[in-house]
mmCIF file of C-alpha atoms and ligand atoms in Angstrom:
data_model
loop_
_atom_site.group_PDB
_atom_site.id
_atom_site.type_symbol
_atom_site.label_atom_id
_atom_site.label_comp_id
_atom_site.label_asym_id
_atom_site.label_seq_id
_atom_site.Cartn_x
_atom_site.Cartn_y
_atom_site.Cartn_z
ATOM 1 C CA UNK A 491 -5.774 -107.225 -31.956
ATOM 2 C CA UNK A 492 -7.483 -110.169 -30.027
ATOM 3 C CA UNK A 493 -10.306 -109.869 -28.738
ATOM 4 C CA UNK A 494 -10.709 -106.060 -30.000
ATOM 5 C CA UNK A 495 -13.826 -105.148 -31.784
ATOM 6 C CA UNK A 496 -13.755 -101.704 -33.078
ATOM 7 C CA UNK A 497 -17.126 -99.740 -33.883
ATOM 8 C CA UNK A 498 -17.093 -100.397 -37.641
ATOM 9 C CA UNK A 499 -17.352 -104.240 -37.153
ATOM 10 C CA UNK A 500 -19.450 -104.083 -34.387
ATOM 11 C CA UNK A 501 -21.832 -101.401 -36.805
ATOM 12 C CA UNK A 502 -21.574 -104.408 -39.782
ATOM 13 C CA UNK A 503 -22.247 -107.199 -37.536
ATOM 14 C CA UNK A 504 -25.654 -105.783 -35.566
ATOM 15 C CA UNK A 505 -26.356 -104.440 -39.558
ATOM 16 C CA UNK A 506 -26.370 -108.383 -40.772
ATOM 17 C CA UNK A 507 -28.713 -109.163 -38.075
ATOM 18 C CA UNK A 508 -31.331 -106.689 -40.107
ATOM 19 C CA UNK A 509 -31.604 -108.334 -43.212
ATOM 20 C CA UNK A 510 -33.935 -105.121 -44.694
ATOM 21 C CA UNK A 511 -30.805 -102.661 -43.440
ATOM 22 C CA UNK A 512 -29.627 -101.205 -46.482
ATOM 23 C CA UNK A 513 -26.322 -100.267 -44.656
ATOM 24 C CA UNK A 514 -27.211 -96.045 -45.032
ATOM 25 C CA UNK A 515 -27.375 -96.318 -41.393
ATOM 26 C CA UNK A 516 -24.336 -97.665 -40.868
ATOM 27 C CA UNK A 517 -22.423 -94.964 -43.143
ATOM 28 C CA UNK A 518 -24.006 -92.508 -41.166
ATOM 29 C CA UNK A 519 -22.635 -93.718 -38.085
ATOM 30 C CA UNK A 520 -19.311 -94.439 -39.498
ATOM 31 C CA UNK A 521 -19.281 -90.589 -41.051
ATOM 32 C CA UNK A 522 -20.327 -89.270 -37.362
ATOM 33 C CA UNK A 523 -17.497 -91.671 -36.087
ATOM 34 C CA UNK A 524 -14.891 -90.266 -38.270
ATOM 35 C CA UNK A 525 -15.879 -86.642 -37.692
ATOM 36 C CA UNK A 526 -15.289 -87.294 -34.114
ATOM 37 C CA UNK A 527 -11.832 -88.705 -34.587
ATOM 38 C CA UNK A 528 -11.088 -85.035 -36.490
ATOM 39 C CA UNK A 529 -12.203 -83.291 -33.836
ATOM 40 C CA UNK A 530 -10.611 -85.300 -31.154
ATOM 41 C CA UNK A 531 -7.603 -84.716 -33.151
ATOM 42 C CA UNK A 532 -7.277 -80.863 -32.841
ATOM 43 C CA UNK A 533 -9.475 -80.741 -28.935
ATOM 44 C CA UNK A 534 -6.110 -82.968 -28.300
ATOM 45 C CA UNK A 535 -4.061 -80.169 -29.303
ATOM 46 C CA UNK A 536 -6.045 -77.184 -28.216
ATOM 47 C CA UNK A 537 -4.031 -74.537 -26.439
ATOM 48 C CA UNK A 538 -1.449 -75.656 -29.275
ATOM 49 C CA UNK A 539 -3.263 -74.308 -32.672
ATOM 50 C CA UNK A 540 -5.233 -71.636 -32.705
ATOM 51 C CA UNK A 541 -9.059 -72.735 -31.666
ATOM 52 C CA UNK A 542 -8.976 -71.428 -28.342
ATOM 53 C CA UNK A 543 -11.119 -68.552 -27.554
ATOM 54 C CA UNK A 544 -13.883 -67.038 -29.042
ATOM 55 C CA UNK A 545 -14.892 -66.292 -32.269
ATOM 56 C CA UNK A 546 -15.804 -62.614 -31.492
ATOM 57 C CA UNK A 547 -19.966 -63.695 -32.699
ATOM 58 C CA UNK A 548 -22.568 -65.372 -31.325
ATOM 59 C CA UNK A 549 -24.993 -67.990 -32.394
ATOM 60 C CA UNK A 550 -28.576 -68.002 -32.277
ATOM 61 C CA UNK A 551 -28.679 -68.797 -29.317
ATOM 62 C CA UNK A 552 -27.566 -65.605 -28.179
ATOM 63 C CA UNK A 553 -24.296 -67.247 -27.240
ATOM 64 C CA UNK A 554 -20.587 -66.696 -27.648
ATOM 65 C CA UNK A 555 -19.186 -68.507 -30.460
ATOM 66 C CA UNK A 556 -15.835 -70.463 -29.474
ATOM 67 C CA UNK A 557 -13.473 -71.262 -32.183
ATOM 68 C CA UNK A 558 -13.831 -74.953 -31.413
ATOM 69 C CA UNK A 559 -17.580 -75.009 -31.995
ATOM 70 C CA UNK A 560 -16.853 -73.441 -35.328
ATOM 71 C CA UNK A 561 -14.482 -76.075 -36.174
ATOM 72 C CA UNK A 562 -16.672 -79.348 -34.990
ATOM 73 C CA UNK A 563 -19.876 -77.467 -36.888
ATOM 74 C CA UNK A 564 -17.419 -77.349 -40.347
ATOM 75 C CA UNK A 565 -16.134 -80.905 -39.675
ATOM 76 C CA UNK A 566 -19.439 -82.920 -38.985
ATOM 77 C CA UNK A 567 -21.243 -81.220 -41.315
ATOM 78 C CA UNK A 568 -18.997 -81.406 -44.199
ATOM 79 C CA UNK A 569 -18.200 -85.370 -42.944
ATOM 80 C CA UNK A 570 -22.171 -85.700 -42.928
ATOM 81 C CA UNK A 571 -22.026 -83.842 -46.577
ATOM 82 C CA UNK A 572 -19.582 -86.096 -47.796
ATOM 83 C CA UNK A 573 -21.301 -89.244 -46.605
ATOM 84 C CA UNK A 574 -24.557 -88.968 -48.449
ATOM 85 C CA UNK A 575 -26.290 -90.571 -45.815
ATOM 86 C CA UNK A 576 -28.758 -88.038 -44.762
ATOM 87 C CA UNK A 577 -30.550 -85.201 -46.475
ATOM 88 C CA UNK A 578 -30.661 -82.845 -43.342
ATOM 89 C CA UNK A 579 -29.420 -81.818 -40.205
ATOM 90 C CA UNK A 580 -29.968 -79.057 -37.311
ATOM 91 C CA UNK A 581 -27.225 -77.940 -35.716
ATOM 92 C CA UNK A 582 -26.967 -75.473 -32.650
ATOM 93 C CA UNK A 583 -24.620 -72.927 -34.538
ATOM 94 C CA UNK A 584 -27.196 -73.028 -37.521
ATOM 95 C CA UNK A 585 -30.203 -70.891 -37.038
ATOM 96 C CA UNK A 586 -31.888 -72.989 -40.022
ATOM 97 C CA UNK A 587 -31.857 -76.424 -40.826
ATOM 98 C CA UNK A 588 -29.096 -77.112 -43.379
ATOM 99 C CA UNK A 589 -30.568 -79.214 -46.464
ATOM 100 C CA UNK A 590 -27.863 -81.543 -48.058
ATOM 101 C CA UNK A 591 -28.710 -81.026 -51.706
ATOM 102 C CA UNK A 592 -26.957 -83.815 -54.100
ATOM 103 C CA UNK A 593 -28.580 -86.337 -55.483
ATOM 104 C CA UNK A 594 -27.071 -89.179 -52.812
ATOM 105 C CA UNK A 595 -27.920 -87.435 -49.890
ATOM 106 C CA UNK A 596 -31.459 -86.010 -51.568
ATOM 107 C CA UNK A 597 -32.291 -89.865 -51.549
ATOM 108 C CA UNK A 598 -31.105 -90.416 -48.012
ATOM 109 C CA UNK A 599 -33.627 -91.389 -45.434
ATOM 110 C CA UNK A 600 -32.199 -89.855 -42.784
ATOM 111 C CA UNK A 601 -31.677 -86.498 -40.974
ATOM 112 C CA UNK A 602 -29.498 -85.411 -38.001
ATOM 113 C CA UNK A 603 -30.079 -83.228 -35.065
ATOM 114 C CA UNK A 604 -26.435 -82.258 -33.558
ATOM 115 C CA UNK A 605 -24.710 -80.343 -31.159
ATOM 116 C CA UNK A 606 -21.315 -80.302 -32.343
ATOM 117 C CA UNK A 607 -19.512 -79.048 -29.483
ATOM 118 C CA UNK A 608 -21.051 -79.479 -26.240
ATOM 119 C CA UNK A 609 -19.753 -77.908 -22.949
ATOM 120 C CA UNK A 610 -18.106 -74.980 -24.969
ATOM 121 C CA UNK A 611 -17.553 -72.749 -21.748
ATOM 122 C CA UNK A 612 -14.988 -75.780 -20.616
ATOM 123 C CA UNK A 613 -12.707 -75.605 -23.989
ATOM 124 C CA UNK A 614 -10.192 -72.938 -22.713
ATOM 125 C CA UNK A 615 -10.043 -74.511 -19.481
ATOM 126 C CA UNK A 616 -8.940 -78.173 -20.193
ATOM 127 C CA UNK A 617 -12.423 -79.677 -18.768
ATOM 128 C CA UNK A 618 -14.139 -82.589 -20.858
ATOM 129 C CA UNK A 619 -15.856 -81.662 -23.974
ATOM 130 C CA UNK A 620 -18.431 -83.475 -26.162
ATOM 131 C CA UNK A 621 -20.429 -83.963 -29.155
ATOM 132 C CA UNK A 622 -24.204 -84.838 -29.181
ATOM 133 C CA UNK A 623 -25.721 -85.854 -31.836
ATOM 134 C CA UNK A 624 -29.815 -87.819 -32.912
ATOM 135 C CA UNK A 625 -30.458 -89.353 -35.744
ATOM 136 C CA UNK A 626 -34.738 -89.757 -37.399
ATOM 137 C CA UNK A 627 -36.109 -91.731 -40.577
ATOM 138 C CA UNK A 628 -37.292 -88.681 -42.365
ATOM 139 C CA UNK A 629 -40.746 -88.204 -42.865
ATOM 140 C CA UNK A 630 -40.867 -86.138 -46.076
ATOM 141 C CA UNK A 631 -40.527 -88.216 -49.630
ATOM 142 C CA UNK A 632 -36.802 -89.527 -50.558
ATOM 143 C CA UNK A 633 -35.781 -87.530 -53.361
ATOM 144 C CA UNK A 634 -36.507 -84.189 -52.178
ATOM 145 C CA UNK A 635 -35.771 -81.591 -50.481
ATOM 146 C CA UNK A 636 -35.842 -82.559 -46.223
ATOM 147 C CA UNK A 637 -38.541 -80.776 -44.580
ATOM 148 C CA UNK A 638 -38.996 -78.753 -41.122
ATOM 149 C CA UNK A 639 -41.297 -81.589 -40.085
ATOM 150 C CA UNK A 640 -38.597 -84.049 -40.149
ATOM 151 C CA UNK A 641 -36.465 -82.862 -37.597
ATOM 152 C CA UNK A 642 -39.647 -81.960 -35.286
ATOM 153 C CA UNK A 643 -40.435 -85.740 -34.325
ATOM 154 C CA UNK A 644 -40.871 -86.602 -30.729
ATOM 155 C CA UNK A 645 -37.896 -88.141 -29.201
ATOM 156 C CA UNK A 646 -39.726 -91.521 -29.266
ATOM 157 C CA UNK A 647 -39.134 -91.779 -32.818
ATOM 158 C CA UNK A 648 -35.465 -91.252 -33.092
ATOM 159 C CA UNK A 649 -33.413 -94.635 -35.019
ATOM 160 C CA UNK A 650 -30.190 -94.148 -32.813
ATOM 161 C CA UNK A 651 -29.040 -91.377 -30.748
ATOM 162 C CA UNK A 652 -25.327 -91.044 -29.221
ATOM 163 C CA UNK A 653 -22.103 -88.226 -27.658
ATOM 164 C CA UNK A 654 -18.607 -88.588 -28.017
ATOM 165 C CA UNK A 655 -16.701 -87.643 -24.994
ATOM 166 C CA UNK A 656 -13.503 -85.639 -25.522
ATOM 167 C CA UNK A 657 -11.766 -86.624 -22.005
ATOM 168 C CA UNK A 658 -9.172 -88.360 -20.425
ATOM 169 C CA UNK A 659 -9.605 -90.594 -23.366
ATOM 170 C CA UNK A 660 -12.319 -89.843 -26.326
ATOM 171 C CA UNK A 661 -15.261 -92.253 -26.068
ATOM 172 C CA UNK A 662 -18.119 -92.638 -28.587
ATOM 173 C CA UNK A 663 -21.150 -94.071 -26.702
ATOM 174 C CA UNK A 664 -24.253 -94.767 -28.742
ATOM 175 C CA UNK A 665 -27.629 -96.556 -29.140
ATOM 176 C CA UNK A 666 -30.132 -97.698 -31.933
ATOM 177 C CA UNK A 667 -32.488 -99.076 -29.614
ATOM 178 C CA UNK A 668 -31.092 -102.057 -28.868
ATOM 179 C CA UNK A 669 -28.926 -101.356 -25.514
ATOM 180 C CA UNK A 670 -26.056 -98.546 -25.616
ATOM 181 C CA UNK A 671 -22.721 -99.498 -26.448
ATOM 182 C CA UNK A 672 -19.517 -97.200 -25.501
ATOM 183 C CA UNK A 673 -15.814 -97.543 -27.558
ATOM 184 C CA UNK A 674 -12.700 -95.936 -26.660
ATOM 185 C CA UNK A 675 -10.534 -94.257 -29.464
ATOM 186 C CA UNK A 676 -7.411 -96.042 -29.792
ATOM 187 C CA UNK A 677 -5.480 -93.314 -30.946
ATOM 188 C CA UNK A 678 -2.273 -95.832 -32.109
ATOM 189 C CA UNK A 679 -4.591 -97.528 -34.537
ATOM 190 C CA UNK A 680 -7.504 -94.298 -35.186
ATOM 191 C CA UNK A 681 -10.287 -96.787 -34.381
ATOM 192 C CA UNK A 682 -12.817 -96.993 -31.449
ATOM 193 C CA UNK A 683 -12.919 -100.176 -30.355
ATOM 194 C CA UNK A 684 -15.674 -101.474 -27.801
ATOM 195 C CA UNK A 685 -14.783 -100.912 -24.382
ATOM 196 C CA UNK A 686 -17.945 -100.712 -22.560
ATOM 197 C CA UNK A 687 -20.128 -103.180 -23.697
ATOM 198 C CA UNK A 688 -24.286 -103.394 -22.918
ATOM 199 C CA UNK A 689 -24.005 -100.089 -20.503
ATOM 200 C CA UNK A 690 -26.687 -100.062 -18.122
ATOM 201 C CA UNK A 691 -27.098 -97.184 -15.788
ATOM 202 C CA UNK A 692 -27.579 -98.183 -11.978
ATOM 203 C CA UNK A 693 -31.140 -97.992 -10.514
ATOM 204 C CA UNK A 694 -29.889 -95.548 -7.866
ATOM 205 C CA UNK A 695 -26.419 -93.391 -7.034
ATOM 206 C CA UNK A 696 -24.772 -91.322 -4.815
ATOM 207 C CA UNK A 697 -24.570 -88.319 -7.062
ATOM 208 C CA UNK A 698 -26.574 -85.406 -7.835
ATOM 209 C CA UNK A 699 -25.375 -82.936 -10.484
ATOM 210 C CA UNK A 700 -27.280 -79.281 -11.057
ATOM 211 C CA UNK A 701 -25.604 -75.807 -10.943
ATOM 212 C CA UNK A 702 -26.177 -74.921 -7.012
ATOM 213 C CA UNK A 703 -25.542 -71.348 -8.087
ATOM 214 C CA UNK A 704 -29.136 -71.021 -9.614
ATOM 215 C CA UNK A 705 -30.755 -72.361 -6.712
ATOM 216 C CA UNK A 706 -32.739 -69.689 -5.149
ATOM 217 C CA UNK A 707 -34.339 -69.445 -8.709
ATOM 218 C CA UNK A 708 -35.477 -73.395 -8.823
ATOM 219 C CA UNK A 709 -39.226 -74.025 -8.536
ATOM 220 C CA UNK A 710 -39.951 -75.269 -4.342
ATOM 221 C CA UNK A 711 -40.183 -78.996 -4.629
ATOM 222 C CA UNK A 712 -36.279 -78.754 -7.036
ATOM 223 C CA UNK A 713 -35.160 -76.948 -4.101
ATOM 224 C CA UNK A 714 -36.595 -79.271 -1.307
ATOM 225 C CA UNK A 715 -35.409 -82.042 -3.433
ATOM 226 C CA UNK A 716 -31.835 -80.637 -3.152
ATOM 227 C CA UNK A 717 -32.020 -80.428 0.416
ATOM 228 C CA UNK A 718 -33.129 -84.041 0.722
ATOM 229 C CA UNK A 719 -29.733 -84.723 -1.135
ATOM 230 C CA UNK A 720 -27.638 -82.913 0.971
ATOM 231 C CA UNK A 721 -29.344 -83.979 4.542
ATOM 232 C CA UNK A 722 -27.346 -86.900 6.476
ATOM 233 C CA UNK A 723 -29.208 -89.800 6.741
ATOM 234 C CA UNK A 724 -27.464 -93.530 6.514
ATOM 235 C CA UNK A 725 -30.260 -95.664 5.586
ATOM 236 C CA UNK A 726 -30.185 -93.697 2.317
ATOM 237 C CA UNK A 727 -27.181 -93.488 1.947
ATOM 238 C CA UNK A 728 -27.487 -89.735 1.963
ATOM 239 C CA UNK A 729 -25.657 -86.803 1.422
ATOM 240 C CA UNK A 730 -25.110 -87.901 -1.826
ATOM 241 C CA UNK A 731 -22.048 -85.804 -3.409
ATOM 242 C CA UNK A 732 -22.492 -83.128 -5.901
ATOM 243 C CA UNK A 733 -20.395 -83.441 -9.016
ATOM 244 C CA UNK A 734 -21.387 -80.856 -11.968
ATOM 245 C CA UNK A 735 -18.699 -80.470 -14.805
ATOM 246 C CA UNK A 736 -20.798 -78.174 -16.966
ATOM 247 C CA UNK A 737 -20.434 -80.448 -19.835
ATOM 248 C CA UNK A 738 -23.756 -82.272 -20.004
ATOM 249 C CA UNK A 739 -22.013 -84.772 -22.155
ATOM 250 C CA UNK A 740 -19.305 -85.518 -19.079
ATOM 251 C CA UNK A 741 -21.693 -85.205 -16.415
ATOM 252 C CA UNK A 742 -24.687 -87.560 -17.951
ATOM 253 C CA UNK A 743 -21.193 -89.901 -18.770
ATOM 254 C CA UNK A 744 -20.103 -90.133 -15.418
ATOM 255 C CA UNK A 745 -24.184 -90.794 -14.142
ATOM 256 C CA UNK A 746 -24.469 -93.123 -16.749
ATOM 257 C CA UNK A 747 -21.246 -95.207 -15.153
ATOM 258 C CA UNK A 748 -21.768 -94.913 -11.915
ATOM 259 C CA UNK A 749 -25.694 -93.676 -10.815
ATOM 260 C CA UNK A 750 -26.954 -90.680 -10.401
ATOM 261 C CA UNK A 751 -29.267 -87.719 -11.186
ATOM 262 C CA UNK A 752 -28.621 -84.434 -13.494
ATOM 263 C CA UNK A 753 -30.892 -81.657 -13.525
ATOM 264 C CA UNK A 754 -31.258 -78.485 -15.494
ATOM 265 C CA UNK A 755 -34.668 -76.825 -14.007
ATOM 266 C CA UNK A 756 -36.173 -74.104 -15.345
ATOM 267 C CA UNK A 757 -35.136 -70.805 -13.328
ATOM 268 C CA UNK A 758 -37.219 -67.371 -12.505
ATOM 269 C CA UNK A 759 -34.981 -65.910 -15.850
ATOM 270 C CA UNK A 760 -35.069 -69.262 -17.760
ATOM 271 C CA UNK A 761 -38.396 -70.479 -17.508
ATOM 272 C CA UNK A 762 -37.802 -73.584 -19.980
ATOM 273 C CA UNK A 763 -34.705 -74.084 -18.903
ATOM 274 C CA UNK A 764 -31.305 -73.783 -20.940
ATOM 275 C CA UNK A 765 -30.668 -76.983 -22.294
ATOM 276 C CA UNK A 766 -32.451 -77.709 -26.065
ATOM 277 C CA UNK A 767 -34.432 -80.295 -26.523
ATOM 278 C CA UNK A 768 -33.601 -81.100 -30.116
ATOM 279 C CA UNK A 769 -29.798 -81.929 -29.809
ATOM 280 C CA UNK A 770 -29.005 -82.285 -26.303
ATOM 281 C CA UNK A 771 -32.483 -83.564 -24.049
ATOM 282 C CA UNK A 772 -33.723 -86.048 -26.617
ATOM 283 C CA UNK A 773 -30.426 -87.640 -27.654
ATOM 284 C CA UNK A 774 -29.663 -88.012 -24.068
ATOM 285 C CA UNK A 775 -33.310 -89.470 -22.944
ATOM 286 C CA UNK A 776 -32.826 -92.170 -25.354
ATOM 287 C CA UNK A 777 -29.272 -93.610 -24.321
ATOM 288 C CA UNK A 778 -30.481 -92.959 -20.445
ATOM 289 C CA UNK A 779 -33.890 -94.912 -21.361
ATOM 290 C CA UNK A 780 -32.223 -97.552 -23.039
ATOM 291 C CA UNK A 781 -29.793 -98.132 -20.225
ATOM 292 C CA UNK A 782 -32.777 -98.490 -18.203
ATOM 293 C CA UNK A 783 -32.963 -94.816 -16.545
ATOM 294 C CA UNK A 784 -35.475 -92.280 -16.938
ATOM 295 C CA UNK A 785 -35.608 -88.615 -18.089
ATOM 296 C CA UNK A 786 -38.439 -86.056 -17.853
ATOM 297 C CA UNK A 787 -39.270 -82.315 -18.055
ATOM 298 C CA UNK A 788 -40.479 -82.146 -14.173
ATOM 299 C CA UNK A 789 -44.096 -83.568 -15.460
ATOM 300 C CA UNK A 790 -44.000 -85.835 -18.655
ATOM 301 C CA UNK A 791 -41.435 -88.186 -20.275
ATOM 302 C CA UNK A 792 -38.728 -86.200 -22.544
ATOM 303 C CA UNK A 793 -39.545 -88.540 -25.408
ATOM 304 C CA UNK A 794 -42.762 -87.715 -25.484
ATOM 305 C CA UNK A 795 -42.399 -83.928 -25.924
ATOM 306 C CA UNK A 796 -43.566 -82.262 -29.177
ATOM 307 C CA UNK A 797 -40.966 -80.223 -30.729
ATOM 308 C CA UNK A 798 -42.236 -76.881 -32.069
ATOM 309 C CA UNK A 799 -38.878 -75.564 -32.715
ATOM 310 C CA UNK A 800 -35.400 -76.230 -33.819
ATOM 311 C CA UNK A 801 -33.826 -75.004 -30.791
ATOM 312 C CA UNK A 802 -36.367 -74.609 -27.779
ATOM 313 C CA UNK A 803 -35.269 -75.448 -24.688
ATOM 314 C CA UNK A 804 -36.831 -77.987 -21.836
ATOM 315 C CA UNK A 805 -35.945 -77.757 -18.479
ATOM 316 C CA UNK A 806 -34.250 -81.809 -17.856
ATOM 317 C CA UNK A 807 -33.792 -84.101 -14.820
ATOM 318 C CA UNK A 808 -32.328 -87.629 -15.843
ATOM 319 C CA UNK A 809 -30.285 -90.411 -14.517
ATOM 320 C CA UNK A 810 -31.170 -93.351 -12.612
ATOM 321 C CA UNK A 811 -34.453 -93.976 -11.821
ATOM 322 C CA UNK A 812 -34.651 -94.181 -8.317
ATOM 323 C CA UNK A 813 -33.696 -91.302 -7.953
ATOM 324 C CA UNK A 814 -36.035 -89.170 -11.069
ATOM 325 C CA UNK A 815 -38.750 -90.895 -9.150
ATOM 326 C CA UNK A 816 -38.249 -89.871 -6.162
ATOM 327 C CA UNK A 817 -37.657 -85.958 -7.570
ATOM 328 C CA UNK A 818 -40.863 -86.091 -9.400
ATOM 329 C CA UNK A 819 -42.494 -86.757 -5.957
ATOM 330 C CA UNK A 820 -40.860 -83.445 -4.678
ATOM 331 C CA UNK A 821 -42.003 -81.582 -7.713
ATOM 332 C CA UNK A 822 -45.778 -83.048 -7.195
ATOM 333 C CA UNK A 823 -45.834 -82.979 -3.308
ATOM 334 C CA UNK A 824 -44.624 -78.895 -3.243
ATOM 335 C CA UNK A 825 -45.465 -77.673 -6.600
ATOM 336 C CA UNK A 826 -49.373 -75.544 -6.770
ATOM 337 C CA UNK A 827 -50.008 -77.611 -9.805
ATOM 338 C CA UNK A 828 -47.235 -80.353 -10.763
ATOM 339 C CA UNK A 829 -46.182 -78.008 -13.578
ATOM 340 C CA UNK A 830 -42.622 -77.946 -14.524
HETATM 341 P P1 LIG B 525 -23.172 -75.928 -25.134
HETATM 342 O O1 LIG B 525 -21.728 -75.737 -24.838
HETATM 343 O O2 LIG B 525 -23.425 -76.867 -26.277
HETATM 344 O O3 LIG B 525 -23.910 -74.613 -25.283
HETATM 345 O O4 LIG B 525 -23.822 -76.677 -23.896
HETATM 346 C C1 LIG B 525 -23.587 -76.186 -22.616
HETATM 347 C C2 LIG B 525 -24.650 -76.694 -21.696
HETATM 348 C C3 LIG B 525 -24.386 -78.109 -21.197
HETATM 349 O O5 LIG B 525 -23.255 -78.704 -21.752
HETATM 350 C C4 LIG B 525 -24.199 -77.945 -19.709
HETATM 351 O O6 LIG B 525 -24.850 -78.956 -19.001
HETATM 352 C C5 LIG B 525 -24.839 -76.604 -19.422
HETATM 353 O O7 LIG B 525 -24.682 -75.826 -20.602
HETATM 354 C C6 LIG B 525 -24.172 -75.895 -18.278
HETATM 355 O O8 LIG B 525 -24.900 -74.719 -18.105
HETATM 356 P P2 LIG B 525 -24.549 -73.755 -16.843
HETATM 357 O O9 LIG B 525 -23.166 -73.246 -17.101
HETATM 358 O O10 LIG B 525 -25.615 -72.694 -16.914
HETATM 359 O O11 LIG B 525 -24.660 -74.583 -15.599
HETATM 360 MN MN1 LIG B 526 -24.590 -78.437 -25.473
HETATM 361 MN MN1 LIG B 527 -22.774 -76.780 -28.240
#
């Protein structure tokens, strides 16, 4: 293929320009790249085998288990196993972290923070899908056991972050801090190759995602901010349009593209929001930040959030940052105290 450059060469030629890499990185990137293809593989033929529906439990989240977020969990985590390039990872359908105990992995300096399957309410209904997934140097000594500690870093500190889309076409877009990079799965060859070099996200957009049905439980300035959206004004461009898939994964995708802002506030009956900080806010603040948007809680930086928990939530508004900014100055201008 001229001219095609799929995500393992592109992984081995950044890795030569970091003459210390010892190439564990790259494995793990590879493993989460050939999980992805798996699971692309059977989301492709949902409706056909059985992994529609629900499992009949619920994860710790309090949520209904779907079949396909059984399926990814098994798949990355046993491609992550089988790797023995990390020692750890949290996922969203573990209540614990899961320790990877063979000697390979035991020596691994890395550990994972995943959402396997993200959007899960979309699977039966044909609507994009993803998988999230953030990747730390562990902090606890190589050789042992991974500790709690190393999966509570601030997002600041995470080596590369990245989602796989399941859409129209599957799409693994990813960053190390160096720029994000997106590649399409060529399903005639089982490779991503780079389609989407160097992504940067625009400075401002014409869309604004957030689930209007929860808006008489947003906080005054998110509401008055929503308004502003909506109100006709030309020399804003304004109304923006409202696009919200319900994937975070498809709708930070399309923002990312084309400009825009997503927000999950808190609500009145969620008062940190829904979406977790560990697997979905952080991994997502990182690509946005390094395509030169912005994400924050409604006060501080995402990044720079200190994880007490595996799975605690953060309320999260991110996208370009025009239009963050101009948000936060709702929040501050109508909020008592510019809490979140
Ligand atoms: P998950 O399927 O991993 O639980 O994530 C679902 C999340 C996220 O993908 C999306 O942005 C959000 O839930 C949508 O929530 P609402 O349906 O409450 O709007
Ligand atoms: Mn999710
Ligand atoms: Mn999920």
């Amino acid at each position: 293929m001229i001219g095609i450059e799929t995500l393992d060469e592109f992984i081995i030629r950044r890795q030569e320009k970091f003459p210390d890499a010892k190439g564990e990185l790259s494995r793990l990137l590879r493993d989460i790249g050939l999980a992805s293809k798996i699971v692309h593989r059977e989301v492709n033929k949902a409706g056909l085998v059985d992994i529609l529906g629900d499992t009949g439990t619920t994860n710790v989240q309090g949520e209904k288990v779907k079949k396909l977020d059984v399926f990814a969990n098994n798949r990355f985590v046993a491609s992550l196993k089988m790797g023995g390039a990390c020692c750890g990872i949290a996922s969203e359908e573990n209540e614990n972290f899961i320790i990877i105990d063979d000697e390979l992995s035991q020596n691994a300096e890395y550990i994972v923070a995943l959402d396997p399957l993200d959007g899960s309410s979309n699977i039966d209904v044909n609507v994009s899908v993803g998988t999230i997934f953030s990747i730390y140097k562990r902090g606890s000594l190589q050789g042992g056991f991974c500790q709690l500690a190393d999966f509570l870093q601030r997002g600041y500190e995470q080596v590369s972050a990245g989602y796989i889309i399941y859409g129209s076409s599957t799409m693994m877009v990813y960053t190390t801090g160096k720029g994000v990079n997106g590649f399409t799965l060529d399903p005639s060859i089982g490779e991503f190759c780079l389609s989407h070099p160097d992504i940067k996200i625009p400075k401002s957009g014409q869309m604004y995602s957030v689930n209007q049905g929860n808006y008489s439980k947003f906080k005054k300035g998110v509401q008055k901010y929503i308004s502003y959206c909506g109100e006709d004004d030309k020399n804003t461009n304004r109304p923006y349009s409202l696009r919200y898939v319900g994937s975070l994964v498809a709708d930070i995708h399309r923002n990312l593209l084309k400009g825009g802002i997503f927000m999950y506030p808190s609500t009145s009956t969620m008062p940190y929001g829904k979406l977790r900080l560990l697997y979905e806010c952080n991994p997502m603040a990182f690509i946005v930040e390094q395509a030169g948007g912005k994400a924050i809680n409604g006060k501080d930086d995402i990044l720079q959030l200190h994880p007490t928990d595996l799975h605690q939530r953060t309320p999260m508004f991110i996208g370009s940052t025009d239009m963050v900014n101009m948000l936060s100055e709702f929040i501050d201008r109508f909020s008592v105290s510019p809490s979140i």
